[in-house]
Structures are given as structure tokens and as C-alpha cells.
XYZ file of C-alpha atoms in Angstrom:
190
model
C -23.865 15.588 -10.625
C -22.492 18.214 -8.281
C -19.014 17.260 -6.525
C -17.011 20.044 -3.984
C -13.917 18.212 -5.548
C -13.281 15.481 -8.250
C -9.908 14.218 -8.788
C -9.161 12.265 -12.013
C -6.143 9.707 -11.470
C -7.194 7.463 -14.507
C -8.384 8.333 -18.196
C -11.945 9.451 -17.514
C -14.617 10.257 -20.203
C -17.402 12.543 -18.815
C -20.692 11.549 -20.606
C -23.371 13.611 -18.876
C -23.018 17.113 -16.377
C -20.684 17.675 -13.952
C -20.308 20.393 -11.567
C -17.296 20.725 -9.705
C -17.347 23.548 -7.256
C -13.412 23.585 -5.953
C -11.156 21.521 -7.603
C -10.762 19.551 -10.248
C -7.250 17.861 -9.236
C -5.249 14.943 -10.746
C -2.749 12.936 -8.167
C -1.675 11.035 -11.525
C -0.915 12.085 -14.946
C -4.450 11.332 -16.665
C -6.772 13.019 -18.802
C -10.384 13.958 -18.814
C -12.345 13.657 -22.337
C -15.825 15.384 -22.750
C -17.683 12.793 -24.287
C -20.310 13.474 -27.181
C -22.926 16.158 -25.781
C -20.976 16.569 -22.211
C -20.824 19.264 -20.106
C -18.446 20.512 -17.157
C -18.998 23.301 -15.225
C -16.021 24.382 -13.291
C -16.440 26.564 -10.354
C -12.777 26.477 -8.986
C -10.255 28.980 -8.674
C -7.383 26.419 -8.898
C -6.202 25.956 -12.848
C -7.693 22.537 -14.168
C -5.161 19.515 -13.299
C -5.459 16.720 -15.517
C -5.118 17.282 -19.187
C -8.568 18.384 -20.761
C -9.722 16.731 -24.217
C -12.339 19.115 -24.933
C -12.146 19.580 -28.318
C -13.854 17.209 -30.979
C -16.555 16.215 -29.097
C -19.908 18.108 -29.239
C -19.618 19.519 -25.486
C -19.212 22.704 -23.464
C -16.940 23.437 -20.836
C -18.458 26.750 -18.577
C -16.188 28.483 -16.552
C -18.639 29.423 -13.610
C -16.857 30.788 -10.204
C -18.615 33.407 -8.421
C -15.514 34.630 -7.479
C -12.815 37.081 -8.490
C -10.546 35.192 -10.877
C -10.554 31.943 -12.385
C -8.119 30.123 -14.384
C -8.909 29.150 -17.923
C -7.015 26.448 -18.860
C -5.118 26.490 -21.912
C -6.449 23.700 -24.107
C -8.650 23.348 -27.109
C -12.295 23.592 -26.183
C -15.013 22.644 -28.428
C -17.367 25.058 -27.216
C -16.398 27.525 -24.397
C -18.513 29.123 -22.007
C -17.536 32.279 -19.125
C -20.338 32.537 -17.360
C -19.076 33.948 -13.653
C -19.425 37.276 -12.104
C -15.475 37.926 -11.558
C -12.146 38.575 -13.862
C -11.441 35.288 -16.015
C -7.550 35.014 -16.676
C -5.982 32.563 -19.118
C -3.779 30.522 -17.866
C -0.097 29.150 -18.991
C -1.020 29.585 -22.702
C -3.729 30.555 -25.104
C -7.051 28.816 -25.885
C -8.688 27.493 -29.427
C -11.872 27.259 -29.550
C -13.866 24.740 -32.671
C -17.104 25.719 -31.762
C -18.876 28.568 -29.996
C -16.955 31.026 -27.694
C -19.727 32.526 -24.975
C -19.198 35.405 -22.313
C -22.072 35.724 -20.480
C -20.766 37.087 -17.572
C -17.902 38.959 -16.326
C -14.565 39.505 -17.629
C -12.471 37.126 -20.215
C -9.250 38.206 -19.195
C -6.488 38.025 -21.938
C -4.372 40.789 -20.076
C -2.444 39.075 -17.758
C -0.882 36.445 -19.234
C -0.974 37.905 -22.537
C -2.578 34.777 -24.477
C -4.405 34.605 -27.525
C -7.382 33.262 -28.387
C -7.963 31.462 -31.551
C -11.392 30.903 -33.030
C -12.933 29.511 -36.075
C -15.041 30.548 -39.185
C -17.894 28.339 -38.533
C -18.497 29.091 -34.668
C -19.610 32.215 -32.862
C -18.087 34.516 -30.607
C -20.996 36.398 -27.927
C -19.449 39.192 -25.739
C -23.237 39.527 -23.767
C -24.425 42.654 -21.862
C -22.304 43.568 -19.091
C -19.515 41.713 -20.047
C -15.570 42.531 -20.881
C -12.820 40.821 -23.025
C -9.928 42.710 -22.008
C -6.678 42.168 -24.560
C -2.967 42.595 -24.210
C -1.424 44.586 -21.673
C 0.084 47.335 -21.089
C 3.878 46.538 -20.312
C 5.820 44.201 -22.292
C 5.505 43.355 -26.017
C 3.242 40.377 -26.626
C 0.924 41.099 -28.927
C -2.837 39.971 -28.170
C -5.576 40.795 -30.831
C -9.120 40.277 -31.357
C -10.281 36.615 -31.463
C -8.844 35.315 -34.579
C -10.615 33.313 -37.026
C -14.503 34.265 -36.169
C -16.328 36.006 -38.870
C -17.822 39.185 -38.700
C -21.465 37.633 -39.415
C -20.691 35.240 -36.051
C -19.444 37.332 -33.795
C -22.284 39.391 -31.746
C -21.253 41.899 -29.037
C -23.665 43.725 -26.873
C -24.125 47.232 -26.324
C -23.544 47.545 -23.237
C -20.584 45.268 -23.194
C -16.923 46.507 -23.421
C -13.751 45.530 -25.511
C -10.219 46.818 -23.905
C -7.392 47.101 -26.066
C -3.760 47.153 -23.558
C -0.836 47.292 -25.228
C 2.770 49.454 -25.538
C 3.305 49.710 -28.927
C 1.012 51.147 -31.743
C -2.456 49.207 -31.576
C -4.749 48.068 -34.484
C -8.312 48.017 -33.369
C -9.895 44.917 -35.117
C -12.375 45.790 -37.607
C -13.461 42.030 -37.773
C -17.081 42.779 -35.081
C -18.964 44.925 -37.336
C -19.694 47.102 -33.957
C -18.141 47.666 -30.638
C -20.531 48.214 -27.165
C -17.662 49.995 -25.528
C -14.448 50.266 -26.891
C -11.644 51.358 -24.168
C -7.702 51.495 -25.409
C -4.547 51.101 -23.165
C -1.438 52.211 -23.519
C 1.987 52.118 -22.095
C 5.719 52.615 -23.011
C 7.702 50.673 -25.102
């Protein structure tokens, strides 16, 4: 179902679709599990509260806010979906993903916070038309590169999508996607 606001203050297990538009809150220390074919859209601007079990489970988690940044909560996801029209930011860490890694709309922020995100050889990675993954940043020295771990036959970016590089020290453009849509590069001082 659809709920403005769901707050989790026991261990929970989602087994179907949930939408929650605001907030997804915990007054407790609990977690949320996605159960075996589950899916959670999250529309909220707030970071996720309770912990987040995403990540054996066949299920998707879709970051959806039609606003202009969302928090991604730093977890392991089985499969991860961006599918909103503003910037995505990571939040307090970086993300693994076991399955598929989707952007179909948007911006996957890594920039900000200056997170990583960690794939795998068996899933894919889809940057979609219209869509950015924006990487590192410009000032300090954290060093954010490509998705790690997806192969080159599993990773499929659009044409008219765009891959930033930020950094302030001497970049290395991944060679990993077999093409680029738009490639745009960053720099700063060190």
C-alpha cells in the first residue's frame, strides 16, 4: 500500500509493495527486512530510520522523490533503483549493491558525501537517458571511482546520459563502461 508515513518500532519484514511518501521513521531501534520479491518505494527526503536489511532477499528498494535531494541510505541493497526527477545524495556512508543498480531518473549523487559504490560481477549497472552519476568532488581527497565490481558486458549507459568525474588530485577515468554518453571532469586544488 501507499502510507504518507510508516514508522517501524519492531522488527518488520515487508512482503509485498510499499510506498511511503514522507517518512519512513523508527521511535525504537528496529529493523526493516525486504522479504523475498518485496518492494519499497521511498519518496522521502528524510534519510531512512530504522536499519534496512535489503540485501539477500530478491527485492528492490526505489528511491522515488520528486523532489530536489534525497537521501540514500547507506546499506546493502539487493537491487537498487533511482528513479526521481531531483539530485540523489548518499548518505553517512557508501552503498553495495548484490543485484542490479538502476538510474532511471535524475542524478545519483556520489559528490557530496564522497561515498563509494560497490557493485558486483553478476548484476547490472543502467545509467538511462537523461540521467547523471556524478563522482567525487572537487575539494578534499576522498577518492570516489566508477562503480566497482560491475562488468563491462553489464553495465549499459545511455547516450544521452552523463558521467562527472570531481576530484583534486590527478583523475583516472574508468575504462570499465565500454562507452560514455557524456563524460564531464572536475577539478580542484590539492
Amino acid at each position: 500500500g501507499s502510507l504518507a508515513k510508516l514508522d517501524i518500532s519492531a522488527a518488520t519484514t515487508n512482503a509485498g509493495t510499499i510506498t511511503v511518501r514522507t517518512t519512513l521513521a523508527s521511535t525504537v531501534a528496529s529493523t526493516l527486512t525486504q522479504g523475498n520479491g518485496s518492494r519499497l518505494n521511498f519518496a522521502g527526503t528524510t534519510a531512512i530510520a530504522p536499519t534496512l536489511d535489503a540485501a539477500t532477499n530478491s527485492n528492490t528498494v526505489d528511491y522515488c522523490a520528486a523532489v530536489s535531494t534525497q537521501l540514500v541510505k547507506s546499506t546493502t541493497y539487493r537491487d537498487l533503483s533511482i528513479s526521481q526527477a531531483g539530485t540523489t545524495a548518499l548518505n553517512v556512508g557508501g552503498i553495495t549493491v548484490n543485484g542490479n543498480l538502476s538510474v532511471t531518473g535524475g542524478t545519483l549523487s556520489c559528490s557530496v558525501n564522497n561515498y563509494q559504490i560497490t557493485g558486483n560481477a553478476t548484476g547490472t549497472f543502467t545509467l538511462a537517458a537523461g540521467t547523471t552519476l556524478a563522482l567525487g568532488a572537487t575539494t578534499g581527497a576522498a577518492v570516489v571511482v566508477f562503480p566497482t565490481n560491475f562488468t563491462t558486458a553489464n553495465i549499459s549507459i545511455d547516450a544521452t546520459s552523463t558521467v562527472q568525474y570531481y576530484a583534486n588530485y590527478s583523475q583516472v577515468i574508468s575504462s570499465v563502461p565500454s562507452q560514455y554518453g557524456n563524460l564531464s571532469i572536475f577539478t580542484g586544488t590539492a
